[in-house]
Amino acid sequence: MTSTIYQHGTLGLLVPGLFTGTITAAELLQHGDTGIGTLEGLNGEVIILDGHAYQAREDGAIREIAATEKLPFASVHFEDDTATTPLTNLTQAAFEQQLLTEHQLQNVFAGVRIDGTFTHIKTRVAPKQVQPYPTLVEATAKQPEFVGDNVTGTIIGYYAPQLFQGATVGGFHLHFLSTDHQLGGHLLGFEIDHADLKLQSFADFQVHLPIDNADYRQTQFDNQTIDSAINTAER
Amino acid sequence: MTSTIYQHGTLGLLVPGLFTGTITAAELLQHGDTGIGTLEGLNGEVIILDGHAYQAREDGAIREIAATEKLPFASVHFEDDTATTPLTNLTQAAFEQQLLTEHQLQNVFAGVRIDGTFTHIKTRVAPKQVQPYPTLVEATAKQPEFVGDNVTGTIIGYYAPQLFQGATVGGFHLHFLSTDHQLGGHLLGFEIDHADLKLQSFADFQVHLPIDNADYRQTQFDNQTIDSAINTAER
């Protein structure tokens, strides 16, 4: 099923603070070997590569996630054998512009993987929250940031059509993991030295909702609040 | 796969007038035996029951759709063996309120099927458009309406969380087909005499996008316009 992005939960459910994990890492990995997410309690940033799920923690450490750990939100897919494209000396803005225009991505879900060396990387990591959970905007108001120059590693994430803002992040949503596992997190900025791009388009977007979770069932969501919170917390 | 709603296209793509069919009825029926939709050119209202797809036409006629006919938008699912609940003497408003509160549906995708006798039914049918296609709001500004009293038939459709407004219709989206195939269409109003409700909850919502369609790829969508057009055209 390389034509499908599988998403557990919605970005929207994180907005009022539904940070309880509702899928195990083992279950999630049945739906994809590659992707991004967060752990229960909004505990850091999850990066899934080649069937292994890693957590970038707020203290800067990177560790592999155990099969039984739970996530409130994650998106995964199975990598296909799409050919890679070389990229050289490219800013983030130029890269995103190139993807949108050359590949006409605006209304398409796509997986973005960039393996290579980056002249600059800047990430942030959501800090672990405890119950009663705050809202997403409150939880992410202060986040540790991490930077690196001439870092070798992998950018992984998605482009989603703006129509799906709320269900997910409309536009680009990228995470990073360095090859030496010394730097990772939600990607705030990057500049490519030389790298290989693997761009995978998906005809299908499958959202799996935690419909057996009482808090999810009971929460009153508001689309405007969700839209604005995503633009604040996920950019 | 009775836990999944499969949707081809988005309600959003109909808004600027992308009415070209991008899936055949035969392909669609591989993903469900029950559902709703519209045909190429916004040509009427589609009702899918027990593996057969019907078109309610603007002239009031009902016909079965051929396997090769194409649709720009449709939602289908496979019926499970959920028990039915009897309903008696219920207005539409009371029915919808009952569903939302008793079944706590607000954040859940659900299939709604009501077989029975209705004291009153009111439908409308979108009129067939020709290229260059107008917008959804223009196309549906004038629509024939049909009414019936003491009609036996089936209401079929969905409840979707408001977060997914745009991708689909947030809230209820119901069509109707009378048992004698003399009355059908997009349901504007109904009152239940006595009927059986089959309510099927879905953990998964799968959207299949027409990513090989050039018009779809090129169109600039706007979420505000889509939201307001759905509220105008689909209520």
Tab-separated table of C-alpha atoms in Angstrom:
chain	number	residue	atom	x	y	z
A	1	MET	CA	0.000	0.000	0.000
A	2	THR	CA	2.603	2.551	-1.040
A	3	SER	CA	-0.189	4.798	-2.385
A	4	THR	CA	-1.622	5.618	1.047
A	5	ILE	CA	-0.637	7.894	3.926
A	6	TYR	CA	-1.998	6.439	7.135
A	7	GLN	CA	-2.587	8.950	9.895
A	8	HIS	CA	-3.561	8.088	13.448
A	9	GLY	CA	-5.539	10.880	15.093
A	10	THR	CA	-5.816	14.435	13.845
A	11	LEU	CA	-3.683	17.505	14.420
A	12	GLY	CA	-6.961	19.030	15.576
A	13	LEU	CA	-7.250	16.734	18.570
A	14	LEU	CA	-3.886	17.932	19.881
A	15	VAL	CA	-5.129	21.534	19.922
A	16	PRO	CA	-7.295	21.330	23.097
A	17	GLY	CA	-4.698	19.004	24.678
A	18	LEU	CA	-5.761	15.432	23.913
A	19	PHE	CA	-2.207	14.154	24.366
A	20	THR	CA	-3.093	10.660	25.641
A	21	GLY	CA	-1.585	7.938	23.473
A	22	THR	CA	-4.216	5.958	21.556
A	23	ILE	CA	-2.083	3.726	19.321
A	24	THR	CA	1.032	1.707	20.140
A	25	ALA	CA	4.200	2.109	18.116
A	26	ALA	CA	3.856	-1.554	17.092
A	27	GLU	CA	0.338	-1.013	15.695
A	28	LEU	CA	1.431	2.181	13.949
A	29	LEU	CA	4.365	0.474	12.237
A	30	GLN	CA	1.970	-2.035	10.691
A	31	HIS	CA	0.726	0.865	8.548
A	32	GLY	CA	4.059	2.269	7.435
A	33	ASP	CA	7.835	2.107	7.828
A	34	THR	CA	8.430	5.855	7.514
A	35	GLY	CA	6.830	8.934	9.035
A	36	ILE	CA	6.503	11.449	11.874
A	37	GLY	CA	4.482	11.950	15.060
A	38	THR	CA	4.594	12.660	18.770
A	39	LEU	CA	4.442	10.493	21.915
A	40	GLU	CA	1.891	10.478	24.750
A	41	GLY	CA	2.057	13.737	26.667
A	42	LEU	CA	3.317	15.568	23.550
A	43	ASN	CA	6.613	14.051	24.663
A	44	GLY	CA	9.075	15.100	21.991
A	45	GLU	CA	9.169	14.589	18.247
A	46	VAL	CA	8.896	11.199	16.578
A	47	ILE	CA	10.880	10.293	13.471
A	48	ILE	CA	10.201	6.943	11.765
A	49	LEU	CA	12.770	5.696	9.264
A	50	ASP	CA	13.183	2.240	7.727
A	51	GLY	CA	10.727	0.665	10.172
A	52	HIS	CA	12.322	2.125	13.320
A	53	ALA	CA	10.645	4.851	15.397
A	54	TYR	CA	12.814	7.334	17.270
A	55	GLN	CA	12.013	10.033	19.810
A	56	ALA	CA	13.852	13.351	19.847
A	57	ARG	CA	13.539	14.450	23.474
A	58	GLU	CA	13.434	17.956	24.876
A	59	ASP	CA	16.847	17.389	26.509
A	60	GLY	CA	18.319	16.784	23.067
A	61	ALA	CA	18.710	13.000	23.401
A	62	ILE	CA	17.485	10.620	20.681
A	63	ARG	CA	16.270	7.127	21.565
A	64	GLU	CA	14.434	4.327	19.835
A	65	ILE	CA	10.793	3.955	20.873
A	66	ALA	CA	9.624	0.636	22.377
A	67	ALA	CA	6.812	-1.271	20.643
A	68	THR	CA	4.434	-0.704	23.552
A	69	GLU	CA	4.805	3.086	23.785
A	70	LYS	CA	1.737	5.033	22.694
A	71	LEU	CA	1.184	7.993	20.423
A	72	PRO	CA	-1.759	10.432	20.155
A	73	PHE	CA	-0.843	11.485	16.592
A	74	ALA	CA	1.365	10.151	13.832
A	75	SER	CA	1.493	9.877	10.036
A	76	VAL	CA	3.207	6.975	8.291
A	77	HIS	CA	3.598	5.420	4.859
A	78	PHE	CA	5.508	2.620	3.219
A	79	GLU	CA	8.397	3.811	1.077
A	80	ASP	CA	8.183	2.833	-2.568
A	81	ASP	CA	11.066	2.501	-5.011
A	82	THR	CA	10.741	6.034	-6.389
A	83	ALA	CA	13.996	7.223	-7.896
A	84	THR	CA	15.837	9.922	-5.962
A	85	THR	CA	16.740	13.357	-7.308
A	86	PRO	CA	19.998	15.091	-6.383
A	87	LEU	CA	19.729	18.499	-4.703
A	88	THR	CA	22.626	20.921	-4.262
A	89	ASN	CA	22.982	24.257	-2.446
A	90	LEU	CA	19.341	24.897	-1.790
A	91	THR	CA	17.644	26.995	0.871
A	92	GLN	CA	14.459	25.738	2.492
A	93	ALA	CA	12.387	28.390	0.716
A	94	ALA	CA	13.881	27.528	-2.671
A	95	PHE	CA	13.381	23.818	-2.039
A	96	GLU	CA	9.720	24.214	-1.064
A	97	GLN	CA	9.047	26.512	-3.997
A	98	GLN	CA	10.715	24.046	-6.364
A	99	LEU	CA	8.642	21.158	-5.062
A	100	LEU	CA	5.372	23.028	-5.356
A	101	THR	CA	5.962	24.358	-8.858
A	102	GLU	CA	7.959	21.612	-10.579
A	103	HIS	CA	5.929	18.787	-9.119
A	104	GLN	CA	2.619	20.669	-8.927
A	105	LEU	CA	2.057	19.355	-5.426
A	106	GLN	CA	-0.446	21.890	-4.100
A	107	ASN	CA	-3.458	19.535	-4.045
A	108	VAL	CA	-1.573	16.288	-3.489
A	109	PHE	CA	-0.396	14.452	-0.392
A	110	ALA	CA	3.303	13.715	-0.697
A	111	GLY	CA	6.014	12.112	1.374
A	112	VAL	CA	9.267	14.060	1.452
A	113	ARG	CA	12.539	12.376	2.371
A	114	ILE	CA	15.879	14.136	1.955
A	115	ASP	CA	19.055	12.214	2.809
A	116	GLY	CA	22.270	14.173	2.715
A	117	THR	CA	24.430	16.869	4.219
A	118	PHE	CA	22.923	20.124	5.406
A	119	THR	CA	24.875	23.361	5.831
A	120	HIS	CA	22.393	24.317	8.521
A	121	ILE	CA	19.661	22.590	10.513
A	122	LYS	CA	17.394	24.100	13.165
A	123	THR	CA	14.895	22.016	15.104
A	124	ARG	CA	12.660	22.360	18.102
A	125	VAL	CA	11.277	19.683	20.396
A	126	ALA	CA	7.923	19.796	22.171
A	127	PRO	CA	8.378	19.429	25.935
A	128	LYS	CA	6.642	16.568	27.771
A	129	GLN	CA	3.363	17.558	29.407
A	130	VAL	CA	1.627	16.083	32.449
A	131	GLN	CA	-2.079	15.792	33.161
A	132	PRO	CA	-4.215	17.841	33.259
A	133	TYR	CA	-2.844	18.625	29.806
A	134	PRO	CA	-2.655	22.235	28.609
A	135	THR	CA	-3.612	23.264	25.097
A	136	LEU	CA	-1.204	22.760	22.197
A	137	VAL	CA	-0.414	26.467	22.019
A	138	GLU	CA	0.300	26.617	25.764
A	139	ALA	CA	2.391	23.416	25.624
A	140	THR	CA	4.522	24.663	22.733
A	141	ALA	CA	4.906	28.289	23.836
A	142	LYS	CA	8.388	27.543	25.165
A	143	GLN	CA	10.345	24.832	23.369
A	144	PRO	CA	14.041	23.983	23.318
A	145	GLU	CA	15.654	24.602	19.936
A	146	PHE	CA	18.650	22.785	18.514
A	147	VAL	CA	20.991	23.797	15.723
A	148	GLY	CA	23.733	22.159	13.725
A	149	ASP	CA	26.054	23.080	10.846
A	150	ASN	CA	27.258	20.645	8.203
A	151	VAL	CA	25.069	17.875	9.587
A	152	THR	CA	24.511	14.577	7.799
A	153	GLY	CA	21.076	13.125	8.252
A	154	THR	CA	17.519	12.746	7.010
A	155	ILE	CA	14.592	15.110	6.672
A	156	ILE	CA	11.327	13.199	6.700
A	157	GLY	CA	7.744	14.388	6.557
A	158	TYR	CA	4.817	15.379	4.406
A	159	TYR	CA	3.206	17.923	2.191
A	160	ALA	CA	-0.588	18.067	2.571
A	161	PRO	CA	-3.172	20.127	0.643
A	162	GLN	CA	-4.427	23.158	2.598
A	163	LEU	CA	-7.947	21.688	2.445
A	164	PHE	CA	-6.796	19.150	5.050
A	165	GLN	CA	-5.496	21.748	7.521
A	166	GLY	CA	-7.003	20.684	10.848
A	167	ALA	CA	-7.119	16.985	10.026
A	168	THR	CA	-3.368	17.366	9.581
A	169	VAL	CA	-0.919	20.237	8.970
A	170	GLY	CA	-1.721	21.916	5.640
A	171	GLY	CA	1.519	22.462	3.718
A	172	PHE	CA	4.898	21.050	4.740
A	173	HIS	CA	5.385	19.231	8.056
A	174	LEU	CA	8.958	17.972	8.349
A	175	HIS	CA	11.079	16.379	11.062
A	176	PHE	CA	14.825	15.711	11.114
A	177	LEU	CA	17.158	13.026	12.426
A	178	SER	CA	20.927	13.175	12.048
A	179	THR	CA	22.742	10.004	11.010
A	180	ASP	CA	24.699	9.977	14.287
A	181	HIS	CA	21.463	10.484	16.274
A	182	GLN	CA	22.875	13.589	17.937
A	183	LEU	CA	20.361	16.069	16.460
A	184	GLY	CA	16.654	15.705	15.771
A	185	GLY	CA	13.209	17.218	16.119
A	186	HIS	CA	10.546	19.230	14.356
A	187	LEU	CA	12.298	21.070	11.553
A	188	LEU	CA	12.243	24.864	11.858
A	189	GLY	CA	14.779	25.590	9.141
A	190	PHE	CA	17.358	23.968	6.915
A	191	GLU	CA	19.753	24.575	4.073
A	192	ILE	CA	20.844	21.758	1.799
A	193	ASP	CA	24.504	21.291	0.900
A	194	HIS	CA	24.053	18.150	-1.158
A	195	ALA	CA	21.339	15.560	-0.746
A	196	ASP	CA	19.019	13.109	-2.444
A	197	LEU	CA	15.295	13.800	-2.545
A	198	LYS	CA	12.766	11.002	-2.516
A	199	LEU	CA	9.319	12.381	-3.292
A	200	GLN	CA	6.386	10.000	-3.049
A	201	SER	CA	2.865	11.068	-4.092
A	202	PHE	CA	-0.165	9.515	-2.467
A	203	ALA	CA	-3.587	9.163	-4.032
A	204	ASP	CA	-5.038	8.098	-0.673
A	205	PHE	CA	-5.121	9.738	2.742
A	206	GLN	CA	-6.477	7.455	5.464
A	207	VAL	CA	-7.292	8.954	8.850
A	208	HIS	CA	-7.773	6.574	11.760
A	209	LEU	CA	-9.662	8.211	14.633
A	210	PRO	CA	-9.503	7.166	18.328
A	211	ILE	CA	-13.281	6.673	18.467
A	212	ASP	CA	-13.087	4.465	21.577
A	213	ASN	CA	-11.408	7.231	23.584
A	214	ALA	CA	-13.977	8.956	25.833
A	215	ASP	CA	-12.135	12.300	25.887
A	216	TYR	CA	-11.993	12.332	22.096
A	217	ARG	CA	-15.701	11.576	21.823
A	218	GLN	CA	-16.659	14.308	24.294
A	219	THR	CA	-14.431	17.179	23.207
A	220	GLN	CA	-16.044	20.154	21.482
A	221	PHE	CA	-13.674	21.102	18.690
A	222	ASP	CA	-13.727	24.423	16.903
A	223	ASN	CA	-12.297	24.671	13.380
A	224	GLN	CA	-11.172	28.292	13.677
A	225	THR	CA	-9.322	27.623	16.925
A	226	ILE	CA	-7.686	24.549	15.406
A	227	ASP	CA	-6.602	26.377	12.266
A	228	SER	CA	-5.051	29.229	14.185
A	229	ALA	CA	-3.391	26.940	16.755
A	230	ILE	CA	-1.768	24.851	14.013
A	231	ASN	CA	-0.421	27.981	12.384
A	232	THR	CA	1.026	29.063	15.733
A	233	ALA	CA	2.364	25.747	17.025
A	234	GLU	CA	3.387	23.796	13.929
A	235	ARG	CA	5.245	26.328	11.794
B	1	MET	CA	-13.301	-3.383	5.682
B	2	THR	CA	-16.542	-2.368	7.365
B	3	SER	CA	-14.584	0.072	9.575
B	4	THR	CA	-13.723	2.447	6.710
B	5	ILE	CA	-15.581	5.099	4.737
B	6	TYR	CA	-14.011	5.355	1.305
B	7	GLN	CA	-14.457	8.700	-0.392
B	8	HIS	CA	-13.480	9.493	-3.952
B	9	GLY	CA	-12.641	13.172	-4.413
B	10	THR	CA	-13.492	15.965	-2.008
B	11	LEU	CA	-16.561	18.137	-1.633
B	12	GLY	CA	-14.062	20.974	-1.992
B	13	LEU	CA	-13.203	20.081	-5.578
B	14	LEU	CA	-16.847	20.462	-6.603
B	15	VAL	CA	-16.881	24.054	-5.326
B	16	PRO	CA	-14.962	25.681	-8.236
B	17	GLY	CA	-16.736	23.323	-10.670
B	18	LEU	CA	-14.487	20.276	-11.117
B	19	PHE	CA	-17.437	18.111	-12.195
B	20	THR	CA	-15.518	15.773	-14.540
B	21	GLY	CA	-15.901	12.134	-13.505
B	22	THR	CA	-12.652	10.619	-12.238
B	23	ILE	CA	-13.777	7.184	-11.033
B	24	THR	CA	-16.079	4.650	-12.682
B	25	ALA	CA	-19.075	3.252	-10.840
B	26	ALA	CA	-17.465	-0.195	-11.118
B	27	GLU	CA	-14.258	0.974	-9.407
B	28	LEU	CA	-16.235	2.811	-6.741
B	29	LEU	CA	-18.334	-0.254	-5.904
B	30	GLN	CA	-15.147	-2.182	-5.172
B	31	HIS	CA	-14.804	0.055	-2.098
B	32	GLY	CA	-18.357	-0.203	-0.786
B	33	ASP	CA	-21.865	-1.481	-1.418
B	34	THR	CA	-23.666	1.508	0.120
B	35	GLY	CA	-23.268	5.273	-0.167
B	36	ILE	CA	-23.966	8.549	-1.933
B	37	GLY	CA	-22.434	10.751	-4.636
B	38	THR	CA	-23.010	12.615	-7.880
B	39	LEU	CA	-22.329	11.832	-11.545
B	40	GLU	CA	-20.093	13.643	-14.056
B	41	GLY	CA	-21.450	17.119	-14.749
B	42	LEU	CA	-23.058	17.230	-11.276
B	43	ASN	CA	-25.715	15.175	-13.032
B	44	GLY	CA	-28.213	14.366	-10.320
B	45	GLU	CA	-27.914	12.603	-6.990
B	46	VAL	CA	-26.431	9.142	-6.575
B	47	ILE	CA	-27.811	6.621	-4.088
B	48	ILE	CA	-25.951	3.341	-3.598
B	49	LEU	CA	-27.792	0.516	-1.845
B	50	ASP	CA	-26.937	-3.178	-1.602
B	51	GLY	CA	-24.260	-2.907	-4.295
B	52	HIS	CA	-26.426	-1.068	-6.835
B	53	ALA	CA	-25.875	2.585	-7.759
B	54	TYR	CA	-28.874	4.692	-8.790
B	55	GLN	CA	-29.178	8.195	-10.200
B	56	ALA	CA	-32.015	10.507	-9.206
B	57	ARG	CA	-32.298	12.818	-12.221
B	58	GLU	CA	-33.436	16.415	-12.312
B	59	ASP	CA	-36.567	15.329	-14.245
B	60	GLY	CA	-37.542	13.120	-11.311
B	61	ALA	CA	-36.680	9.802	-12.957
B	62	ILE	CA	-34.574	7.182	-11.163
B	63	ARG	CA	-32.320	4.818	-13.106
B	64	GLU	CA	-29.553	2.373	-12.319
B	65	ILE	CA	-26.052	3.617	-13.193
B	66	ALA	CA	-23.948	1.608	-15.657
B	67	ALA	CA	-20.559	0.263	-14.525
B	68	THR	CA	-18.690	2.570	-16.924
B	69	GLU	CA	-20.305	5.847	-15.849
B	70	LYS	CA	-18.007	8.206	-13.990
B	71	LEU	CA	-18.335	10.225	-10.806
B	72	PRO	CA	-16.357	13.254	-9.550
B	73	PHE	CA	-17.357	12.662	-5.908
B	74	ALA	CA	-18.822	9.794	-3.904
B	75	SER	CA	-18.621	8.216	-0.450
B	76	VAL	CA	-19.164	4.499	0.087
B	77	HIS	CA	-18.804	1.830	2.740
B	78	PHE	CA	-19.568	-1.819	3.219
B	79	GLU	CA	-22.551	-2.470	5.457
B	80	ASP	CA	-21.801	-4.499	8.545
B	81	ASP	CA	-24.246	-6.592	10.561
B	82	THR	CA	-25.038	-3.845	13.084
B	83	ALA	CA	-28.417	-4.400	14.718
B	84	THR	CA	-31.167	-1.998	13.699
B	85	THR	CA	-33.067	0.263	16.099
B	86	PRO	CA	-36.773	1.013	15.610
B	87	LEU	CA	-37.746	4.669	15.228
B	88	THR	CA	-41.323	5.989	15.449
B	89	ASN	CA	-42.876	9.417	14.874
B	90	LEU	CA	-39.700	11.427	14.716
B	91	THR	CA	-38.971	14.745	13.044
B	92	GLN	CA	-35.649	15.243	11.273
B	93	ALA	CA	-34.476	17.658	13.964
B	94	ALA	CA	-35.381	15.247	16.755
B	95	PHE	CA	-33.723	12.375	14.918
B	96	GLU	CA	-30.458	14.277	14.371
B	97	GLN	CA	-30.410	15.514	17.950
B	98	GLN	CA	-31.036	11.979	19.223
B	99	LEU	CA	-28.189	10.575	17.143
B	100	LEU	CA	-25.722	13.207	18.262
B	101	THR	CA	-26.513	12.984	21.949
B	102	GLU	CA	-27.375	9.307	22.499
B	103	HIS	CA	-24.601	8.003	20.296
B	104	GLN	CA	-22.121	10.823	20.966
B	105	LEU	CA	-21.379	11.072	17.266
B	106	GLN	CA	-19.941	14.585	17.056
B	107	ASN	CA	-16.323	13.538	16.377
B	108	VAL	CA	-17.052	10.250	14.614
B	109	PHE	CA	-17.731	9.298	11.005
B	110	ALA	CA	-20.958	7.312	10.828
B	111	GLY	CA	-23.102	5.704	8.171
B	112	VAL	CA	-26.818	6.367	8.559
B	113	ARG	CA	-29.394	4.102	6.932
B	114	ILE	CA	-33.093	4.399	7.712
B	115	ASP	CA	-35.487	1.943	6.056
B	116	GLY	CA	-39.161	2.569	6.625
B	117	THR	CA	-42.188	4.723	6.007
B	118	PHE	CA	-41.928	8.495	6.105
B	119	THR	CA	-44.861	10.833	6.693
B	120	HIS	CA	-43.007	13.423	4.658
B	121	ILE	CA	-39.989	13.493	2.357
B	122	LYS	CA	-38.528	16.494	0.526
B	123	THR	CA	-35.597	16.156	-1.851
B	124	ARG	CA	-33.771	18.231	-4.409
B	125	VAL	CA	-31.731	17.117	-7.398
B	126	ALA	CA	-28.713	18.944	-8.820
B	127	PRO	CA	-29.252	19.755	-12.513
B	128	LYS	CA	-26.781	18.439	-15.092
B	129	GLN	CA	-24.111	20.972	-16.095
B	130	VAL	CA	-22.173	21.292	-19.327
B	131	GLN	CA	-18.628	22.532	-19.873
B	132	PRO	CA	-17.312	25.071	-19.121
B	133	TYR	CA	-18.659	24.110	-15.727
B	134	PRO	CA	-19.968	26.815	-13.389
B	135	THR	CA	-19.199	26.834	-9.667
B	136	LEU	CA	-21.119	24.593	-7.275
B	137	VAL	CA	-23.093	27.525	-5.884
B	138	GLU	CA	-24.049	28.690	-9.397
B	139	ALA	CA	-24.944	25.152	-10.480
B	140	THR	CA	-27.182	24.551	-7.482
B	141	ALA	CA	-28.819	27.979	-7.286
B	142	LYS	CA	-31.927	26.609	-8.996
B	143	GLN	CA	-32.758	22.973	-8.365
B	144	PRO	CA	-35.936	20.984	-8.831
B	145	GLU	CA	-37.460	19.822	-5.558
B	146	PHE	CA	-39.591	16.744	-5.020
B	147	VAL	CA	-41.944	15.888	-2.184
B	148	GLY	CA	-43.876	12.848	-1.051
B	149	ASP	CA	-46.184	11.910	1.820
B	150	ASN	CA	-46.346	8.466	3.384
B	151	VAL	CA	-43.465	7.238	1.278
B	152	THR	CA	-41.722	3.920	1.855
B	153	GLY	CA	-38.011	3.945	1.144
B	154	THR	CA	-34.469	4.361	2.393
B	155	ILE	CA	-32.485	7.295	3.715
B	156	ILE	CA	-28.773	6.710	3.217
B	157	GLY	CA	-25.795	8.905	3.974
B	158	TYR	CA	-23.236	10.023	6.511
B	159	TYR	CA	-22.447	12.034	9.549
B	160	ALA	CA	-18.941	13.549	9.479
B	161	PRO	CA	-17.085	15.564	12.143
B	162	GLN	CA	-17.036	19.320	11.435
B	163	LEU	CA	-13.215	19.140	11.287
B	164	PHE	CA	-13.617	17.416	7.912
B	165	GLN	CA	-15.857	20.112	6.390
B	166	GLY	CA	-14.286	20.816	3.006
B	167	ALA	CA	-12.894	17.338	2.520
B	168	THR	CA	-16.524	16.269	2.849
B	169	VAL	CA	-19.746	17.761	4.245
B	170	GLY	CA	-19.344	18.360	7.998
B	171	GLY	CA	-22.472	17.114	9.773
B	172	PHE	CA	-25.234	15.093	8.129
B	173	HIS	CA	-25.285	14.463	4.372
B	174	LEU	CA	-28.248	12.271	3.461
B	175	HIS	CA	-29.866	11.087	0.231
B	176	PHE	CA	-33.183	9.265	-0.264
B	177	LEU	CA	-34.564	6.581	-2.559
B	178	SER	CA	-38.148	5.329	-2.396
B	179	THR	CA	-38.735	1.589	-2.601
B	180	ASP	CA	-40.757	2.025	-5.817
B	181	HIS	CA	-37.993	4.236	-7.309
B	182	GLN	CA	-40.453	7.072	-7.897
B	183	LEU	CA	-38.840	9.561	-5.494
B	184	GLY	CA	-35.198	10.246	-4.755
B	185	GLY	CA	-32.461	12.844	-4.352
B	186	HIS	CA	-30.511	14.892	-1.847
B	187	LEU	CA	-32.617	14.964	1.303
B	188	LEU	CA	-33.836	18.422	2.333
B	189	GLY	CA	-36.312	17.290	4.957
B	190	PHE	CA	-38.055	14.226	6.355
B	191	GLU	CA	-40.338	12.996	9.071
B	192	ILE	CA	-40.279	9.385	10.174
B	193	ASP	CA	-43.530	7.450	10.637
B	194	HIS	CA	-41.931	4.133	11.518
B	195	ALA	CA	-38.544	2.894	10.395
B	196	ASP	CA	-35.432	0.931	11.302
B	197	LEU	CA	-32.154	2.759	11.849
B	198	LYS	CA	-28.835	1.150	11.022
B	199	LEU	CA	-26.009	3.254	12.442
B	200	GLN	CA	-22.472	2.221	11.567
B	201	SER	CA	-19.462	3.973	13.127
B	202	PHE	CA	-16.187	4.165	11.238
B	203	ALA	CA	-12.753	4.467	12.808
B	204	ASP	CA	-11.239	5.163	9.384
B	205	PHE	CA	-11.921	7.801	6.739
B	206	GLN	CA	-10.037	7.171	3.494
B	207	VAL	CA	-9.974	9.927	0.876
B	208	HIS	CA	-8.915	8.993	-2.633
B	209	LEU	CA	-7.848	12.044	-4.657
B	210	PRO	CA	-7.861	12.341	-8.489
B	211	ILE	CA	-4.157	13.209	-8.551
B	212	ASP	CA	-3.794	12.271	-12.238
B	213	ASN	CA	-6.408	14.831	-13.279
B	214	ALA	CA	-4.713	17.983	-14.632
B	215	ASP	CA	-7.561	20.303	-13.654
B	216	TYR	CA	-7.475	19.001	-10.098
B	217	ARG	CA	-3.715	19.479	-9.876
B	218	GLN	CA	-3.882	23.037	-11.197
B	219	THR	CA	-6.866	24.451	-9.335
B	220	GLN	CA	-6.235	27.015	-6.596
B	221	PHE	CA	-8.616	26.093	-3.796
B	222	ASP	CA	-9.568	28.420	-0.983
B	223	ASN	CA	-10.775	26.951	2.313
B	224	GLN	CA	-13.062	29.864	3.216
B	225	THR	CA	-14.786	29.776	-0.162
B	226	ILE	CA	-15.203	26.003	0.100
B	227	ASP	CA	-16.645	26.172	3.603
B	228	SER	CA	-19.171	28.821	2.684
B	229	ALA	CA	-20.126	27.128	-0.605
B	230	ILE	CA	-20.794	23.820	1.164
B	231	ASN	CA	-23.003	25.574	3.686
B	232	THR	CA	-24.924	27.174	0.825
B	233	ALA	CA	-25.156	24.257	-1.599
B	234	GLU	CA	-25.283	21.145	0.570
B	235	ARG	CA	-27.728	22.015	3.340
